[in-house]
Tab-separated table of N, CA and C in Angstrom:
chain	number	residue	atom	x	y	z
K	1	MET	N	-17.462	18.151	-3.081
K	1	MET	CA	-17.555	18.111	-1.654
K	1	MET	C	-18.872	18.734	-1.235
K	2	HIS	N	-19.465	18.221	-0.204
K	2	HIS	CA	-20.757	18.674	0.263
K	2	HIS	C	-20.590	19.502	1.531
K	3	LYS	N	-21.212	20.653	1.569
K	3	LYS	CA	-21.202	21.465	2.773
K	3	LYS	C	-22.085	20.776	3.811
K	4	GLN	N	-21.589	20.621	5.030
K	4	GLN	CA	-22.351	19.948	6.060
K	4	GLN	C	-23.487	20.843	6.513
K	5	THR	N	-24.734	20.343	6.400
K	5	THR	CA	-25.902	21.126	6.738
K	5	THR	C	-26.619	20.622	7.959
K	6	GLY	N	-26.492	19.488	8.332
K	6	GLY	CA	-26.725	18.629	9.403
K	6	GLY	C	-27.938	18.570	10.278
K	7	ILE	N	-28.956	17.819	9.982
K	7	ILE	CA	-29.949	17.424	10.964
K	7	ILE	C	-29.327	16.332	11.819
K	8	LYS	N	-28.701	15.414	11.174
K	8	LYS	CA	-28.001	14.322	11.857
K	8	LYS	C	-26.593	14.257	11.301
K	9	ARG	N	-25.691	13.676	12.039
K	9	ARG	CA	-24.310	13.526	11.592
K	9	ARG	C	-23.882	12.088	11.783
K	10	ILE	N	-22.974	11.651	10.954
K	10	ILE	CA	-22.446	10.299	11.034
K	10	ILE	C	-21.120	10.356	11.778
K	11	PHE	N	-20.902	9.419	12.672
K	11	PHE	CA	-19.600	9.296	13.311
K	11	PHE	C	-19.099	7.875	13.113
K	12	MET	N	-17.914	7.746	12.671
K	12	MET	CA	-17.337	6.431	12.454
K	12	MET	C	-15.965	6.437	13.091
K	13	ALA	N	-15.601	5.371	13.753
K	13	ALA	CA	-14.279	5.326	14.372
K	13	ALA	C	-13.608	4.000	14.073
K	14	THR	N	-12.319	4.042	13.855
K	14	THR	CA	-11.552	2.807	13.779
K	14	THR	C	-11.006	2.537	15.162
K	15	LEU	N	-11.010	1.263	15.550
K	15	LEU	CA	-10.526	0.879	16.867
K	15	LEU	C	-9.197	0.168	16.722
K	16	GLY	N	-8.252	0.484	17.546
K	16	GLY	CA	-6.945	-0.146	17.500
K	16	GLY	C	-6.016	0.556	18.466
K	17	ALA	N	-4.761	0.695	18.081
K	17	ALA	CA	-3.777	1.354	18.933
K	17	ALA	C	-4.133	2.821	19.139
K	18	ALA	N	-4.763	3.408	18.171
K	18	ALA	CA	-5.250	4.788	18.276
K	18	ALA	C	-6.613	4.833	17.628
K	19	ALA	N	-7.365	5.847	17.910
K	19	ALA	CA	-8.700	5.953	17.316
K	19	ALA	C	-8.802	7.267	16.558
K	20	ILE	N	-9.499	7.212	15.444
K	20	ILE	CA	-9.754	8.404	14.660
K	20	ILE	C	-11.214	8.392	14.262
K	21	ALA	N	-11.778	9.539	13.973
K	21	ALA	CA	-13.214	9.597	13.684
K	21	ALA	C	-13.517	10.539	12.545
K	22	LEU	N	-14.716	10.395	11.998
K	22	LEU	CA	-15.173	11.276	10.943
K	22	LEU	C	-16.558	11.755	11.265
K	23	SER	N	-16.963	12.823	10.593
K	23	SER	CA	-18.345	13.254	10.693
K	23	SER	C	-18.798	13.750	9.340
K	24	GLY	N	-20.062	13.583	9.061
K	24	GLY	CA	-20.665	14.030	7.814
K	24	GLY	C	-22.158	14.038	7.972
K	25	CYS	N	-22.853	14.626	7.056
K	25	CYS	CA	-24.290	14.759	7.162
K	25	CYS	C	-24.983	13.521	6.621
K	26	ALA	N	-25.871	12.905	7.412
K	26	ALA	CA	-26.543	11.670	7.012
K	26	ALA	C	-27.631	11.917	5.979
K	27	SER	N	-28.008	13.141	5.742
K	27	SER	CA	-29.089	13.408	4.801
K	27	SER	C	-28.576	13.791	3.414
K	28	ILE	N	-27.321	13.554	3.120
K	28	ILE	CA	-26.737	13.961	1.863
K	28	ILE	C	-26.895	12.910	0.786
K	29	GLY	N	-26.752	13.283	-0.457
K	29	GLY	CA	-26.767	12.350	-1.558
K	29	GLY	C	-25.435	12.336	-2.273
K	30	PRO	N	-24.868	13.498	-2.571
K	30	PRO	CA	-23.589	13.514	-3.287
K	30	PRO	C	-22.444	13.034	-2.401
K	31	GLU	N	-21.315	12.817	-3.036
K	31	GLU	CA	-20.130	12.353	-2.319
K	31	GLU	C	-19.738	13.320	-1.213
K	32	THR	N	-19.364	12.763	-0.090
K	32	THR	CA	-18.831	13.541	1.019
K	32	THR	C	-17.451	13.003	1.347
K	33	ARG	N	-16.469	13.869	1.305
K	33	ARG	CA	-15.097	13.486	1.660
K	33	ARG	C	-14.824	14.028	3.053
K	34	VAL	N	-14.317	13.159	3.915
K	34	VAL	CA	-14.094	13.527	5.308
K	34	VAL	C	-12.646	13.227	5.671
K	35	VAL	N	-12.005	14.162	6.344
K	35	VAL	CA	-10.647	13.968	6.850
K	35	VAL	C	-10.757	13.435	8.270
K	36	LEU	N	-10.003	12.377	8.565
K	36	LEU	CA	-10.059	11.722	9.869
K	36	LEU	C	-8.920	12.192	10.759
K	37	GLY	N	-9.197	12.367	12.044
K	37	GLY	CA	-8.169	12.757	12.984
K	37	GLY	C	-8.642	12.610	14.412
K	38	GLY	N	-7.717	12.552	15.339
K	38	GLY	CA	-8.025	12.356	16.749
K	38	GLY	C	-8.864	13.451	17.370
K	39	ALA	N	-8.815	14.664	16.826
K	39	ALA	CA	-9.597	15.772	17.380
K	39	ALA	C	-11.095	15.541	17.232
K	40	SER	N	-11.494	14.692	16.276
K	40	SER	CA	-12.913	14.413	16.063
K	40	SER	C	-13.427	13.285	16.945
K	41	GLU	N	-12.532	12.567	17.603
K	41	GLU	CA	-12.914	11.458	18.468
K	41	GLU	C	-13.565	12.010	19.737
K	42	VAL	N	-14.428	11.226	20.390
K	42	VAL	CA	-15.096	11.645	21.624
K	42	VAL	C	-14.724	10.666	22.724
K	43	PRO	N	-13.946	11.105	23.738
K	43	PRO	CA	-13.289	12.413	23.796
K	43	PRO	C	-12.122	12.470	22.811
K	44	SER	N	-11.682	13.674	22.518
K	44	SER	CA	-10.594	13.832	21.554
K	44	SER	C	-9.321	13.177	22.082
K	45	VAL	N	-8.489	12.730	21.137
K	45	VAL	CA	-7.229	12.094	21.485
K	45	VAL	C	-6.102	12.745	20.702
K	46	ASN	N	-4.901	12.705	21.275
K	46	ASN	CA	-3.723	13.210	20.592
K	46	ASN	C	-3.065	12.019	19.910
K	47	THR	N	-3.075	11.977	18.588
K	47	THR	CA	-2.558	10.832	17.852
K	47	THR	C	-1.967	11.272	16.519
K	48	GLY	N	-1.028	10.499	16.045
K	48	GLY	CA	-0.467	10.721	14.717
K	48	GLY	C	-1.263	9.980	13.650
K	49	ALA	N	-2.268	9.204	14.069
K	49	ALA	CA	-3.102	8.472	13.117
K	49	ALA	C	-3.915	9.455	12.281
K	50	SER	N	-4.151	9.077	11.030
K	50	SER	CA	-4.929	9.949	10.148
K	50	SER	C	-5.630	9.097	9.100
K	51	GLY	N	-6.423	9.746	8.301
K	51	GLY	CA	-7.100	9.037	7.234
K	51	GLY	C	-8.086	9.931	6.523
K	52	PHE	N	-8.788	9.330	5.572
K	52	PHE	CA	-9.845	10.040	4.860
K	52	PHE	C	-10.899	9.032	4.441
K	53	ALA	N	-12.089	9.531	4.195
K	53	ALA	CA	-13.196	8.666	3.784
K	53	ALA	C	-14.045	9.388	2.754
K	54	ASN	N	-14.650	8.619	1.877
K	54	ASN	CA	-15.634	9.107	0.919
K	54	ASN	C	-16.886	8.280	1.119
K	55	PHE	N	-17.998	8.956	1.422
K	55	PHE	CA	-19.259	8.267	1.661
K	55	PHE	C	-20.381	8.896	0.850
K	56	TRP	N	-21.352	8.065	0.517
K	56	TRP	CA	-22.570	8.508	-0.161
K	56	TRP	C	-23.751	7.964	0.619
K	57	VAL	N	-24.744	8.801	0.868
K	57	VAL	CA	-26.007	8.363	1.460
K	57	VAL	C	-27.083	8.748	0.453
K	58	ASN	N	-27.741	7.742	-0.112
K	58	ASN	CA	-28.737	7.968	-1.144
K	58	ASN	C	-30.113	8.257	-0.547
K	59	SER	N	-31.027	8.729	-1.372
K	59	SER	CA	-32.363	9.090	-0.899
K	59	SER	C	-33.106	7.913	-0.274
K	60	ASP	N	-32.784	6.672	-0.666
K	60	ASP	CA	-33.413	5.493	-0.065
K	60	ASP	C	-32.666	5.021	1.184
K	61	LYS	N	-31.707	5.829	1.657
K	61	LYS	CA	-30.900	5.599	2.855
K	61	LYS	C	-29.853	4.505	2.698
K	62	THR	N	-29.618	4.029	1.462
K	62	THR	CA	-28.496	3.120	1.255
K	62	THR	C	-27.209	3.920	1.369
K	63	VAL	N	-26.168	3.259	1.857
K	63	VAL	CA	-24.885	3.909	2.108
K	63	VAL	C	-23.804	3.150	1.356
K	64	SER	N	-22.871	3.887	0.765
K	64	SER	CA	-21.709	3.270	0.141
K	64	SER	C	-20.506	4.146	0.430
K	65	GLY	N	-19.313	3.581	0.270
K	65	GLY	CA	-18.124	4.388	0.468
K	65	GLY	C	-16.936	3.580	0.937
K	66	THR	N	-15.812	4.295	1.054
K	66	THR	CA	-14.557	3.695	1.475
K	66	THR	C	-13.843	4.601	2.458
K	67	MET	N	-12.919	4.007	3.202
K	67	MET	CA	-12.114	4.746	4.155
K	67	MET	C	-10.695	4.197	4.099
K	68	THR	N	-9.711	5.083	4.197
K	68	THR	CA	-8.301	4.704	4.247
K	68	THR	C	-7.679	5.340	5.480
K	69	THR	N	-6.920	4.553	6.246
K	69	THR	CA	-6.270	5.054	7.455
K	69	THR	C	-4.779	4.786	7.405
K	70	SER	N	-4.026	5.551	8.189
K	70	SER	CA	-2.600	5.299	8.359
K	70	SER	C	-2.225	5.643	9.797
K	71	GLY	N	-1.210	4.969	10.296
K	71	GLY	CA	-0.753	5.230	11.656
K	71	GLY	C	-1.626	4.605	12.725
K	72	VAL	N	-2.497	3.688	12.342
K	72	VAL	CA	-3.354	3.003	13.303
K	72	VAL	C	-3.512	1.553	12.851
K	73	ASP	N	-3.414	0.625	13.800
K	73	ASP	CA	-3.611	-0.782	13.513
K	73	ASP	C	-5.077	-1.095	13.774
K	74	GLY	N	-5.946	-0.656	12.864
K	74	GLY	CA	-7.382	-0.782	13.056
K	74	GLY	C	-7.845	-2.214	13.132
K	75	ARG	N	-8.714	-2.505	14.080
K	75	ARG	CA	-9.290	-3.838	14.260
K	75	ARG	C	-10.745	-3.872	13.807
K	76	ALA	N	-11.408	-2.729	13.819
K	76	ALA	CA	-12.805	-2.627	13.412
K	76	ALA	C	-13.075	-1.190	13.011
K	77	ALA	N	-14.074	-0.997	12.184
K	77	ALA	CA	-14.481	0.354	11.793
K	77	ALA	C	-15.982	0.341	11.617
K	78	HIS	N	-16.626	1.413	12.018
K	78	HIS	CA	-18.067	1.479	11.889
K	78	HIS	C	-18.537	2.919	11.868
K	79	ILE	N	-19.774	3.101	11.423
K	79	ILE	CA	-20.411	4.411	11.378
K	79	ILE	C	-21.331	4.515	12.583
K	80	HIS	N	-21.151	5.571	13.339
K	80	HIS	CA	-22.043	5.885	14.461
K	80	HIS	C	-22.971	7.003	14.006
K	81	VAL	N	-24.184	7.027	14.487
K	81	VAL	CA	-25.106	8.120	14.200
K	81	VAL	C	-25.330	8.878	15.491
K	82	GLY	N	-25.091	10.183	15.462
K	82	GLY	CA	-25.276	10.991	16.656
K	82	GLY	C	-24.943	12.434	16.381
K	83	LEU	N	-25.180	13.257	17.349
K	83	LEU	CA	-24.862	14.672	17.238
K	83	LEU	C	-23.366	14.875	17.435
K	84	PRO	N	-22.811	15.941	16.877
K	84	PRO	CA	-21.387	16.229	17.084
K	84	PRO	C	-21.062	16.297	18.581
K	85	GLY	N	-19.934	15.712	18.945
K	85	GLY	CA	-19.506	15.743	20.341
K	85	GLY	C	-20.122	14.666	21.213
K	86	THR	N	-20.887	13.750	20.617
K	86	THR	CA	-21.490	12.661	21.377
K	86	THR	C	-21.065	11.324	20.787
K	87	ASN	N	-21.191	10.261	21.581
K	87	ASN	CA	-20.939	8.905	21.114
K	87	ASN	C	-22.282	8.270	20.778
K	88	GLY	N	-22.682	8.342	19.525
K	88	GLY	CA	-23.946	7.750	19.118
K	88	GLY	C	-23.820	6.257	18.909
K	89	PRO	N	-24.955	5.569	18.747
K	89	PRO	CA	-24.931	4.121	18.532
K	89	PRO	C	-24.349	3.755	17.167
K	90	ILE	N	-23.823	2.542	17.075
K	90	ILE	CA	-23.292	2.048	15.804
K	90	ILE	C	-24.446	1.809	14.843
K	91	ALA	N	-24.301	2.304	13.619
K	91	ALA	CA	-25.324	2.119	12.597
K	91	ALA	C	-24.878	1.144	11.521
K	92	ILE	N	-23.616	1.224	11.100
K	92	ILE	CA	-23.111	0.367	10.023
K	92	ILE	C	-21.677	-0.035	10.346
K	93	THR	N	-21.396	-1.332	10.275
K	93	THR	CA	-20.041	-1.837	10.463
K	93	THR	C	-19.363	-1.932	9.102
K	94	LEU	N	-18.148	-1.393	8.996
K	94	LEU	CA	-17.396	-1.434	7.747
K	94	LEU	C	-16.605	-2.733	7.651
K	95	ALA	N	-16.289	-3.122	6.437
K	95	ALA	CA	-15.504	-4.333	6.182
K	95	ALA	C	-14.076	-3.934	5.823
K	96	GLN	N	-13.095	-4.599	6.428
K	96	GLN	CA	-11.705	-4.326	6.092
K	96	GLN	C	-11.367	-5.067	4.807
K	97	THR	N	-10.908	-4.329	3.795
K	97	THR	CA	-10.570	-4.932	2.503
K	97	THR	C	-9.085	-5.251	2.401
K	98	SER	N	-8.255	-4.537	3.160
K	98	SER	CA	-6.819	-4.772	3.287
K	98	SER	C	-6.356	-3.902	4.454
K	99	PRO	N	-5.144	-4.100	4.978
K	99	PRO	CA	-4.705	-3.272	6.103
K	99	PRO	C	-4.837	-1.772	5.792
K	100	GLY	N	-5.577	-1.065	6.643
K	100	GLY	CA	-5.770	0.375	6.473
K	100	GLY	C	-6.854	0.765	5.486
K	101	ASN	N	-7.525	-0.205	4.886
K	101	ASN	CA	-8.579	0.086	3.907
K	101	ASN	C	-9.879	-0.589	4.310
K	102	TRP	N	-10.964	0.172	4.249
K	102	TRP	CA	-12.276	-0.271	4.713
K	102	TRP	C	-13.326	0.125	3.685
K	103	SER	N	-14.428	-0.627	3.652
K	103	SER	CA	-15.524	-0.253	2.757
K	103	SER	C	-16.865	-0.538	3.423
K	104	VAL	N	-17.877	0.182	2.974
K	104	VAL	CA	-19.243	-0.060	3.424
K	104	VAL	C	-19.720	-1.322	2.702
K	105	PRO	N	-20.224	-2.320	3.435
K	105	PRO	CA	-20.685	-3.552	2.776
K	105	PRO	C	-21.853	-3.279	1.828
K	106	ALA	N	-21.922	-4.054	0.758
K	106	ALA	CA	-23.026	-3.930	-0.186
K	106	ALA	C	-24.348	-4.108	0.554
K	107	GLY	N	-25.315	-3.289	0.226
K	107	GLY	CA	-26.646	-3.376	0.824
K	107	GLY	C	-26.796	-2.652	2.147
K	108	ALA	N	-25.730	-2.008	2.645
K	108	ALA	CA	-25.820	-1.270	3.922
K	108	ALA	C	-26.833	-0.135	3.786
K	109	LYS	N	-27.626	0.045	4.840
K	109	LYS	CA	-28.697	1.036	4.770
K	109	LYS	C	-29.000	1.565	6.166
K	110	PHE	N	-29.220	2.880	6.258
K	110	PHE	CA	-29.698	3.473	7.512
K	110	PHE	C	-31.165	3.141	7.681
K	111	THR	N	-31.607	3.073	8.926
K	111	THR	CA	-33.024	2.881	9.210
K	111	THR	C	-33.749	4.215	9.078
K	112	GLN	N	-35.066	4.193	9.112
K	112	GLN	CA	-35.841	5.427	9.023
K	112	GLN	C	-35.489	6.399	10.152
K	113	GLY	N	-35.198	5.878	11.334
K	113	GLY	CA	-34.874	6.727	12.473
K	113	GLY	C	-33.487	7.345	12.419
K	114	GLN	N	-32.667	6.891	11.497
K	114	GLN	CA	-31.312	7.408	11.402
K	114	GLN	C	-31.238	8.471	10.349
Protein backbone atom coordinates (compact mmCIF):
# COMPACT_ATOMS: atom_id res chain seq x y z
CA MET A 1 0.00 0.00 0.00
CA HIS A 2 1.24 3.47 -0.80
CA LYS A 3 1.04 6.35 1.63
CA GLN A 4 -0.77 9.24 -0.05
CA THR A 5 1.70 12.08 -0.53
CA GLY A 6 -0.32 14.06 -2.98
CA ILE A 7 0.49 16.85 -5.40
CA LYS A 8 -2.58 15.70 -7.27
CA ARG A 9 -5.26 13.18 -6.37
CA ILE A 10 -7.41 10.92 -8.47
CA PHE A 11 -11.16 10.83 -8.00
CA MET A 12 -13.27 8.18 -9.61
CA ALA A 13 -16.98 7.67 -9.15
CA THR A 14 -19.45 5.05 -10.24
CA LEU A 15 -22.79 6.42 -11.35
CA GLY A 16 -26.04 4.62 -10.65
CA ALA A 17 -28.54 4.28 -7.84
CA ALA A 18 -25.83 5.42 -5.44
CA ALA A 19 -22.42 6.92 -5.97
CA ILE A 20 -19.12 6.02 -4.38
CA ALA A 21 -15.69 7.53 -4.89
CA LEU A 22 -12.01 6.90 -4.40
CA SER A 23 -8.92 8.99 -4.04
CA GLY A 24 -5.25 8.25 -4.52
CA CYS A 25 -2.07 9.99 -5.50
CA ALA A 26 -1.58 10.44 -9.27
CA SER A 27 2.19 10.58 -8.95
CA ILE A 28 2.60 7.05 -7.58
CA GLY A 29 4.13 4.01 -9.22
CA PRO A 30 3.44 1.10 -6.87
CA GLU A 31 0.02 -0.40 -6.33
CA THR A 32 -2.49 1.75 -4.51
CA ARG A 33 -5.49 0.10 -2.88
CA VAL A 34 -8.42 2.39 -2.21
CA VAL A 35 -11.58 1.72 -0.21
CA LEU A 36 -14.70 3.22 -1.80
CA GLY A 37 -17.54 4.82 0.13
CA GLY A 38 -20.12 7.60 0.03
CA ALA A 39 -18.14 9.80 2.43
CA SER A 40 -15.55 10.35 -0.32
CA GLU A 41 -18.15 11.54 -2.83
CA VAL A 42 -18.53 15.31 -3.46
CA PRO A 43 -20.83 16.16 -1.86
CA SER A 44 -20.76 13.19 0.48
CA VAL A 45 -23.70 10.79 0.40
CA ASN A 46 -25.14 8.34 2.90
CA THR A 47 -25.15 4.96 1.14
CA GLY A 48 -24.69 1.28 1.79
CA ALA A 49 -22.73 1.01 -1.47
CA SER A 50 -19.08 0.08 -1.11
CA GLY A 51 -16.12 -1.17 -3.04
CA PHE A 52 -12.38 -1.22 -3.48
CA ALA A 53 -9.93 -0.47 -6.25
CA ASN A 54 -6.31 -1.21 -7.08
CA PHE A 55 -4.58 1.26 -9.39
CA TRP A 56 -1.08 1.79 -10.74
CA VAL A 57 0.23 5.00 -12.29
CA ASN A 58 3.58 4.43 -13.99
CA SER A 59 6.35 6.97 -14.57
CA ASP A 60 5.21 7.38 -18.21
CA LYS A 61 1.71 8.25 -16.85
CA THR A 62 0.11 5.03 -18.10
CA VAL A 63 -2.62 3.81 -15.75
CA SER A 64 -3.83 0.30 -15.03
CA GLY A 65 -6.08 -1.24 -12.43
CA THR A 66 -9.43 -2.66 -11.43
CA MET A 67 -12.38 -1.72 -9.26
CA THR A 68 -15.08 -3.85 -7.62
CA THR A 69 -18.33 -2.42 -6.24
CA SER A 70 -21.33 -3.76 -4.35
CA GLY A 71 -24.67 -2.25 -3.42
CA VAL A 72 -24.73 0.01 -6.47
CA ASP A 73 -26.11 -0.57 -9.97
CA GLY A 74 -23.23 1.24 -11.65
CA ARG A 75 -23.81 2.56 -15.17
CA ALA A 76 -20.40 4.20 -15.68
CA ALA A 77 -17.12 4.59 -13.83
CA HIS A 78 -14.28 6.99 -14.40
CA ILE A 79 -11.25 8.63 -12.83
CA HIS A 80 -11.47 12.33 -12.07
CA VAL A 81 -8.36 14.41 -11.43
CA GLY A 82 -8.68 17.11 -8.80
CA LEU A 83 -7.94 18.20 -5.29
CA PRO A 84 -9.65 16.45 -2.37
CA GLY A 85 -13.15 17.81 -1.80
CA THR A 86 -13.58 19.03 -5.38
CA ASN A 87 -15.21 17.62 -8.52
CA GLY A 88 -12.34 17.51 -10.98
CA PRO A 89 -12.66 16.77 -14.70
CA ILE A 90 -12.89 13.20 -15.98
CA ALA A 91 -9.47 11.87 -16.99
CA ILE A 92 -10.07 8.17 -17.72
CA THR A 93 -13.29 6.23 -18.32
CA LEU A 94 -13.28 2.68 -16.94
CA ALA A 95 -14.71 -0.32 -18.79
CA GLN A 96 -17.27 -2.57 -17.11
CA THR A 97 -16.06 -6.18 -17.34
CA SER A 98 -19.07 -7.68 -15.51
CA PRO A 99 -21.71 -6.34 -13.08
CA GLY A 100 -19.83 -4.58 -10.26
CA ASN A 101 -16.42 -5.04 -11.90
CA TRP A 102 -14.50 -2.37 -13.80
CA SER A 103 -11.04 -2.03 -15.32
CA VAL A 104 -8.82 0.67 -16.75
CA PRO A 105 -8.73 0.17 -20.55
CA ALA A 106 -5.43 -0.90 -22.08
CA GLY A 107 -3.35 2.10 -23.13
CA ALA A 108 -5.04 4.55 -20.71
CA LYS A 109 -2.71 7.41 -19.87
CA PHE A 110 -2.80 10.71 -17.98
CA THR A 111 -1.78 13.82 -19.88
CA GLN A 112 1.24 15.89 -18.85
CA GLY A 113 -1.08 18.34 -17.07
CA GLN A 114 -2.61 15.62 -14.95
